[in-house]
Short mmCIF file of C-alpha atoms in Angstrom, two decimals:
data_model
loop_
_atom_site.label_atom_id
_atom_site.label_comp_id
_atom_site.label_asym_id
_atom_site.label_seq_id
_atom_site.Cartn_x
_atom_site.Cartn_y
_atom_site.Cartn_z
CA MET A 1 -0.03 -0.04 -0.03
CA THR A 2 1.31 3.45 -0.94
CA GLU A 3 1.76 6.33 1.39
CA ALA A 4 -1.19 8.06 -0.24
CA ASN A 5 -3.50 4.99 0.22
CA THR A 6 -2.31 4.67 3.90
CA ASP A 7 -3.30 8.29 4.57
CA TRP A 8 -6.64 7.72 2.98
CA ALA A 9 -7.29 4.59 5.12
CA ASP A 10 -6.40 6.39 8.22
CA ALA A 11 -8.69 9.24 7.50
CA LEU A 12 -11.64 6.82 6.79
CA GLU A 13 -10.97 4.99 10.06
CA GLY A 14 -11.12 8.42 11.83
CA THR A 15 -14.47 9.21 10.27
CA LYS A 16 -15.85 5.96 11.62
CA LYS A 17 -14.60 6.46 15.13
CA LYS A 18 -16.12 9.84 15.38
CA PRO A 19 -19.80 8.76 15.10
CA MET A 20 -19.01 5.88 17.41
CA LYS A 21 -17.63 8.28 20.05
CA ARG A 22 -20.58 10.58 19.51
CA ARG A 23 -23.10 7.70 19.99
CA THR A 24 -21.21 6.54 23.10
CA LYS A 25 -21.41 10.13 24.64
CA ILE A 26 -25.13 10.44 23.87
CA ALA A 27 -25.75 7.08 25.45
CA LEU A 28 -23.80 8.10 28.59
CA TRP A 29 -25.70 11.31 28.77
CA ILE A 30 -29.02 9.48 28.49
CA PHE A 31 -27.97 7.11 31.14
CA ALA A 32 -26.90 9.90 33.52
CA ALA A 33 -30.13 11.74 32.88
CA LEU A 34 -32.08 8.60 33.63
CA ILE A 35 -30.19 8.04 36.93
CA ALA A 36 -30.70 11.69 37.81
CA TRP A 37 -34.38 11.37 37.07
CA LEU A 38 -34.81 8.25 39.04
CA THR A 39 -32.98 9.86 42.06
CA LEU A 40 -34.84 13.05 41.98
CA SER A 41 -38.27 11.54 41.23
CA ASN A 42 -37.90 9.07 44.13
CA ALA A 43 -36.12 11.39 46.52
CA SER A 44 -37.80 11.20 49.90
CA TRP A 45 -36.23 14.46 50.92
CA LEU A 46 -38.04 16.27 48.13
CA ALA A 47 -41.43 14.97 49.10
CA PRO A 48 -43.80 16.86 51.47
CA ALA A 49 -43.24 16.01 55.09
CA PRO A 50 -45.78 13.47 56.33
CA LYS A 51 -48.30 14.76 58.99
CA GLY A 52 -49.14 12.79 61.99
CA LYS A 53 -47.36 10.26 64.11
CA PRO A 54 -46.95 6.37 63.71
CA LYS A 55 -49.71 4.24 64.97
CA LEU A 56 -49.09 1.00 66.81
CA ILE A 57 -51.13 -2.20 66.14
CA ALA A 58 -50.77 -4.43 69.11
CA HIS A 59 -51.00 -8.11 67.67
CA ARG A 60 -53.21 -10.10 70.03
CA GLY A 61 -52.90 -7.23 72.56
CA VAL A 62 -50.39 -8.26 75.30
CA TYR A 63 -49.44 -12.05 74.96
CA HIS A 64 -46.92 -14.47 76.01
CA LEU A 65 -44.08 -14.49 73.48
CA TYR A 66 -42.73 -17.64 71.92
CA ASP A 67 -39.74 -18.93 69.92
CA LYS A 68 -40.74 -18.05 66.44
CA ARG A 69 -37.81 -20.00 64.95
CA ALA A 70 -39.28 -23.30 66.42
CA ALA A 71 -42.96 -22.37 65.81
CA VAL A 72 -42.78 -21.89 62.06
CA GLY A 73 -45.88 -23.70 60.81
CA ARG A 74 -49.34 -22.13 60.51
CA ASP A 75 -50.72 -24.87 62.88
CA THR A 76 -47.76 -25.17 65.17
CA CYS A 77 -48.79 -25.12 68.77
CA THR A 78 -46.97 -21.95 69.85
CA ALA A 79 -47.81 -22.52 73.55
CA VAL A 80 -45.24 -25.31 73.78
CA HIS A 81 -42.47 -22.93 72.46
CA ALA A 82 -43.30 -20.11 74.96
CA TYR A 83 -40.64 -18.10 76.63
CA PRO A 84 -40.71 -18.07 80.44
CA PRO A 85 -43.71 -15.99 81.30
CA GLU A 86 -43.20 -12.60 82.67
CA HIS A 87 -46.90 -11.86 83.41
CA ASP A 88 -50.25 -13.78 83.85
CA VAL A 89 -52.23 -11.99 81.14
CA PHE A 90 -53.42 -14.05 78.13
CA GLU A 91 -53.77 -12.91 74.52
CA ASN A 92 -57.19 -11.94 73.18
CA THR A 93 -58.55 -11.13 76.58
CA PRO A 94 -60.06 -7.94 77.89
CA GLU A 95 -57.08 -7.60 80.27
CA SER A 96 -54.79 -7.99 77.44
CA MET A 97 -56.55 -5.44 75.37
CA ARG A 98 -56.78 -2.82 77.99
CA TRP A 99 -53.04 -3.34 79.00
CA ALA A 100 -51.93 -2.92 75.33
CA VAL A 101 -53.66 0.41 75.13
CA GLY A 102 -52.16 1.60 78.30
CA LEU A 103 -48.76 0.67 76.79
CA GLY A 104 -49.38 2.83 73.82
CA ALA A 105 -51.22 0.74 71.31
CA ASN A 106 -53.33 2.78 68.96
CA MET A 107 -55.26 -0.33 67.73
CA VAL A 108 -55.53 -3.67 69.31
CA GLU A 109 -55.66 -6.80 67.02
CA VAL A 110 -57.97 -9.77 68.10
CA ASP A 111 -58.96 -13.07 66.52
CA VAL A 112 -62.63 -14.10 66.24
CA ALA A 113 -64.19 -17.51 66.15
CA PRO A 114 -67.88 -18.73 66.16
CA THR A 115 -69.11 -21.26 68.69
CA LYS A 116 -71.43 -24.24 68.11
CA ASP A 117 -74.31 -22.38 69.74
CA GLY A 118 -74.17 -19.26 67.71
CA ARG A 119 -71.98 -17.11 69.82
CA MET A 120 -68.56 -15.65 68.97
CA VAL A 121 -65.37 -15.54 71.01
CA LEU A 122 -61.84 -14.08 70.93
CA PHE A 123 -59.63 -16.92 70.33
CA HIS A 124 -56.73 -17.50 67.91
CA ASP A 125 -56.32 -21.25 67.36
CA TRP A 126 -58.60 -23.35 65.16
CA THR A 127 -58.69 -26.06 67.86
CA VAL A 128 -58.54 -25.86 71.69
CA ASP A 129 -55.93 -28.67 71.88
CA CYS A 130 -52.90 -26.40 72.05
CA ARG A 131 -53.58 -24.02 74.81
CA THR A 132 -56.30 -25.78 76.86
CA GLU A 133 -57.05 -29.14 78.39
CA GLY A 134 -59.87 -29.61 75.89
CA LYS A 135 -60.10 -31.35 72.56
CA GLY A 136 -61.69 -30.51 69.20
CA ASP A 137 -62.39 -27.51 66.98
CA THR A 138 -63.39 -24.24 68.66
CA ARG A 139 -66.39 -24.08 66.27
CA ASP A 140 -67.68 -27.40 67.54
CA LEU A 141 -67.94 -26.42 71.13
CA THR A 142 -70.47 -24.31 72.94
CA LEU A 143 -69.74 -21.08 74.85
CA ALA A 144 -70.22 -22.85 78.14
CA GLU A 145 -67.77 -25.60 77.11
CA LEU A 146 -65.21 -22.99 76.04
CA LYS A 147 -65.80 -20.92 79.11
CA ALA A 148 -65.00 -23.91 81.42
CA LEU A 149 -61.50 -24.43 79.79
CA ASP A 150 -58.11 -23.16 81.20
CA ILE A 151 -56.49 -21.21 78.30
CA GLY A 152 -53.23 -21.35 80.18
CA HIS A 153 -53.08 -25.05 80.43
CA GLY A 154 -50.71 -25.76 77.56
CA TYR A 155 -47.98 -23.16 78.01
CA THR A 156 -44.47 -24.45 78.71
CA ALA A 157 -41.07 -23.01 78.39
CA ASP A 158 -39.10 -26.13 79.08
CA GLY A 159 -40.32 -28.83 76.73
CA GLY A 160 -43.16 -29.87 79.07
CA LYS A 161 -41.39 -30.26 82.30
CA THR A 162 -43.31 -27.34 83.92
CA PHE A 163 -46.48 -25.55 83.00
CA PRO A 164 -46.23 -22.21 84.89
CA LEU A 165 -49.56 -20.79 83.58
CA ARG A 166 -51.58 -23.90 84.27
CA GLY A 167 -54.74 -23.12 86.17
CA LYS A 168 -54.46 -19.36 85.71
CA GLY A 169 -56.63 -19.10 82.62
CA VAL A 170 -59.78 -20.86 83.74
CA GLY A 171 -62.87 -19.19 82.45
CA LYS A 172 -60.80 -16.43 80.71
CA LEU A 173 -61.68 -17.23 77.13
CA PRO A 174 -63.88 -14.14 76.21
CA THR A 175 -66.78 -13.40 74.01
CA VAL A 176 -66.58 -10.68 71.48
CA GLU A 177 -68.99 -8.66 73.52
CA GLU A 178 -66.59 -8.78 76.50
CA GLY A 179 -63.81 -7.50 74.26
CA LEU A 180 -66.01 -4.60 73.01
CA ALA A 181 -66.68 -3.75 76.56
CA ALA A 182 -63.08 -3.69 77.29
CA LEU A 183 -62.31 -1.02 74.69
CA PRO A 184 -65.57 1.09 74.25
CA VAL A 185 -63.85 4.00 72.80
CA HIS A 186 -60.69 2.61 71.26
CA PRO A 187 -60.38 0.96 67.68
CA ILE A 188 -60.04 -2.84 67.37
CA LEU A 189 -58.71 -4.71 64.52
CA PHE A 190 -60.70 -7.94 64.00
CA ASN A 191 -59.06 -10.93 62.26
CA PHE A 192 -61.15 -13.52 60.54
CA ILE A 193 -59.23 -16.86 60.98
CA SER A 194 -61.63 -18.76 58.59
CA LYS A 195 -62.53 -18.13 54.99
CA ASN A 196 -66.35 -18.29 55.81
CA PRO A 197 -68.02 -15.06 54.95
CA ARG A 198 -70.97 -15.87 57.23
CA GLU A 199 -68.54 -15.00 60.18
CA ALA A 200 -68.51 -11.43 58.88
CA ASN A 201 -72.31 -11.45 59.10
CA GLN A 202 -72.15 -12.76 62.65
CA LEU A 203 -69.53 -10.15 63.76
CA PHE A 204 -71.46 -7.34 62.19
CA ALA A 205 -74.62 -8.40 63.95
CA ILE A 206 -72.76 -8.29 67.29
CA LEU A 207 -71.30 -4.92 66.56
CA LYS A 208 -74.66 -3.57 65.67
CA ALA A 209 -76.43 -4.97 68.62
CA SER A 210 -73.76 -3.47 70.95
CA GLY A 211 -74.55 0.05 69.57
CA ARG A 212 -70.79 0.48 68.83
CA ASP A 213 -70.05 3.33 66.31
CA THR A 214 -67.50 1.44 64.33
CA LYS A 215 -66.85 4.16 61.78
CA LYS A 216 -66.33 6.83 64.36
CA LEU A 217 -63.99 4.63 66.48
CA GLY A 218 -62.07 3.42 63.43
CA ASP A 219 -62.54 -0.41 63.85
CA ALA A 220 -60.99 -2.46 61.13
CA PHE A 221 -61.18 -5.97 59.70
CA TYR A 222 -58.77 -8.33 57.97
CA GLY A 223 -58.27 -11.96 57.03
CA ALA A 224 -59.23 -14.10 54.09
CA GLU A 225 -60.67 -12.78 50.88
CA ARG A 226 -64.34 -13.73 51.33
CA PRO A 227 -65.05 -12.56 54.88
CA VAL A 228 -63.06 -9.34 54.14
CA LYS A 229 -65.14 -8.81 50.93
CA ARG A 230 -68.45 -9.26 52.95
CA MET A 231 -67.26 -6.89 55.75
CA ARG A 232 -66.67 -4.13 53.06
CA GLU A 233 -70.27 -4.65 51.88
CA LEU A 234 -71.57 -4.32 55.41
CA LEU A 235 -69.33 -1.56 56.66
CA PRO A 236 -68.03 0.23 53.50
CA ASP A 237 -66.70 3.21 55.43
CA ASN A 238 -64.44 0.96 57.61
CA TRP A 239 -60.97 -0.23 56.83
CA SER A 240 -61.03 -3.90 55.62
CA PHE A 241 -58.13 -5.67 54.07
CA ASP A 242 -56.69 -8.98 52.93
CA LEU A 243 -53.14 -8.96 54.29
CA LYS A 244 -51.87 -12.01 52.54
CA ARG A 245 -53.29 -11.55 49.13
CA GLU A 246 -53.89 -7.67 48.57
CA ALA A 247 -51.07 -6.31 50.63
CA LEU A 248 -48.62 -8.74 49.14
CA ALA A 249 -49.68 -7.81 45.70
CA CYS A 250 -49.27 -4.02 46.27
CA SER A 251 -45.90 -4.58 47.83
CA LYS A 252 -44.55 -6.70 45.05
CA ASP A 253 -45.97 -4.40 42.22
CA TYR A 254 -44.62 -1.23 43.88
CA VAL A 255 -41.14 -2.71 44.20
CA THR A 256 -41.22 -3.84 40.61
CA TYR A 257 -42.29 -0.60 39.09
CA GLY A 258 -42.85 2.03 41.65
CA TRP A 259 -39.66 3.68 40.35
CA THR A 260 -41.76 5.11 37.54
CA GLY A 261 -43.80 7.25 39.89
CA ILE A 262 -46.83 5.32 38.89
CA VAL A 263 -48.63 3.76 41.95
CA PRO A 264 -49.84 0.19 41.07
CA GLU A 265 -53.55 -0.36 40.84
CA SER A 266 -53.22 -3.12 43.40
CA CYS A 267 -52.40 -0.47 45.87
CA ARG A 268 -55.42 1.67 45.31
CA ASN A 269 -57.43 1.82 48.60
CA GLY A 270 -55.31 -1.03 49.82
CA VAL A 271 -52.33 -1.82 52.02
CA ILE A 272 -48.65 -1.90 51.40
CA ALA A 273 -46.63 -4.14 53.77
CA ILE A 274 -42.96 -3.17 54.39
CA PRO A 275 -40.55 -5.44 56.32
CA ILE A 276 -38.02 -3.32 58.26
CA ASN A 277 -35.15 -5.26 56.71
CA TYR A 278 -36.33 -4.34 53.13
CA GLN A 279 -37.16 -0.75 53.62
CA TRP A 280 -34.39 0.09 51.05
CA ALA A 281 -36.28 -1.70 48.33
CA PHE A 282 -39.39 0.50 48.30
CA TRP A 283 -38.92 3.45 46.07
CA GLY A 284 -39.09 6.92 47.74
CA TRP A 285 -39.02 5.50 51.27
CA PRO A 286 -40.35 7.00 53.47
CA ASP A 287 -41.79 10.41 52.55
CA ARG A 288 -42.17 9.97 48.87
CA LEU A 289 -43.74 6.63 49.22
CA ILE A 290 -46.12 7.86 51.89
CA ALA A 291 -47.24 10.76 49.58
CA ARG A 292 -47.94 8.29 46.77
CA MET A 293 -49.89 5.96 48.87
CA ASP A 294 -51.94 8.84 50.36
CA SER A 295 -52.81 9.88 46.79
CA VAL A 296 -54.57 6.53 46.21
CA GLY A 297 -56.06 6.01 49.62
CA ALA A 298 -53.59 3.18 50.67
CA ARG A 299 -52.35 2.57 54.16
CA VAL A 300 -48.75 1.71 54.99
CA ILE A 301 -47.84 -1.02 57.50
CA VAL A 302 -44.26 -1.67 58.64
CA PHE A 303 -43.66 -5.25 59.91
CA GLY A 304 -40.64 -6.92 61.56
CA PRO A 305 -37.85 -8.56 59.56
CA TYR A 306 -38.94 -10.74 56.63
CA GLU A 307 -37.46 -14.22 56.57
CA SER A 308 -38.21 -16.84 53.93
CA GLY A 309 -40.62 -19.57 55.13
CA LYS A 310 -41.95 -17.40 57.98
CA SER A 311 -45.18 -15.46 58.17
CA ASN A 312 -44.89 -11.79 58.74
CA GLU A 313 -44.29 -10.81 62.36
CA GLY A 314 -44.32 -7.48 63.98
CA LEU A 315 -41.78 -5.54 65.94
CA SER A 316 -40.55 -6.92 69.26
CA THR A 317 -37.79 -4.70 70.34
CA PRO A 318 -36.89 -0.89 70.66
CA GLN A 319 -33.85 -1.51 68.43
CA GLN A 320 -36.23 -2.65 65.56
CA LEU A 321 -38.32 0.49 66.22
CA ALA A 322 -35.24 2.72 65.86
CA LYS A 323 -34.84 1.54 62.26
CA ILE A 324 -37.95 3.11 61.19
CA PRO A 325 -37.57 6.72 59.98
CA ALA A 326 -38.73 9.47 62.27
CA SER A 327 -40.95 10.88 59.69
CA PHE A 328 -42.99 7.77 59.28
CA ASN A 329 -46.70 8.29 60.08
CA GLY A 330 -48.19 4.94 59.09
CA TYR A 331 -49.00 1.77 61.09
CA ILE A 332 -46.44 -0.44 62.88
CA TRP A 333 -47.35 -4.03 63.48
CA VAL A 334 -46.15 -4.97 67.04
CA GLU A 335 -45.60 -8.30 68.67
CA ASP A 336 -44.29 -7.09 72.04
CA ILE A 337 -46.15 -3.94 72.96
CA ARG A 338 -44.54 -4.08 76.44
CA ALA A 339 -41.14 -3.31 74.78
CA VAL A 340 -42.13 -1.30 71.75
CA GLY A 341 -44.96 0.90 73.19
CA PRO A 342 -43.01 2.85 75.84
CA ALA A 343 -40.00 3.22 73.31
CA LEU A 344 -42.23 5.02 70.92
CA ARG A 345 -43.43 7.63 73.36
CA PRO A 346 -40.43 9.94 73.13
CA ARG A 347 -40.87 10.07 69.28
CA GLN A 348 -44.52 11.09 69.72
CA ARG A 349 -43.96 14.22 71.66
#
């Protein structure tokens, strides 16, 4: 190749490199602009400051904590994995509900179950085998039979060697009416354990007969899809939600494309559930996310750490509470209100 041909080839190669460099620069500028847009559009510090304070939901009121690493199944008897008891108050009882409010609970969660003779009680387990000396499904026993049981009978912290609460829970399994009397002016979150929508009808009848103004008090309802749907028909102005289906869908959808600024349709008038160990995954957390959820009427609930294979649990320590941003004004699901409630009070002043 002659010197002239070499010069021509070099010039041609140079003209090819210039468009390539230009395209690379344009791509980098576009990428930088995208990153800047994502950062600014999801910046929490650019969102309006949320109004109000966080609200604590006391799961089962005050109850006896247990080893959640051992009790992983839905039907596991948690009473046999209990920690050494520090008090004599049982979950889902009027004493438990009142104590939780005194410790700072803004809402107390309880579980409802019908009886064989048409009454309704506050009791978590499907059967009485775990916590009591009785046998059989709660729904197959009459109120009198349930009232005769000892709800502290099955608790043990040492593998069955001792039962420190045995005999202390006789006659303490309460009716829904007794729970309502315990908190006449404080909101209650009712949990439907079953999938039967008739239980929503039954609870509604009890609430109506009591004269309770559920809308004014802010009572709420959650559980399986069918009873929740029925409760929305009966009390459309109250908060009713399906935690496992609806909240999970909203949370997944928002993590997937919430970066766009578009709030998923699954979140509209719904619930977004945020584990404290995955707060970083939720776009615009906390202030921007709160503003977006407010715009579609959705509520935000913070839970304890998410672990694969475990159901969502609430907060149980002040250290976990400290991980939630000070500006958060939504709901906090709490397992140990005795530890978390007093720790929140300085932040609410």
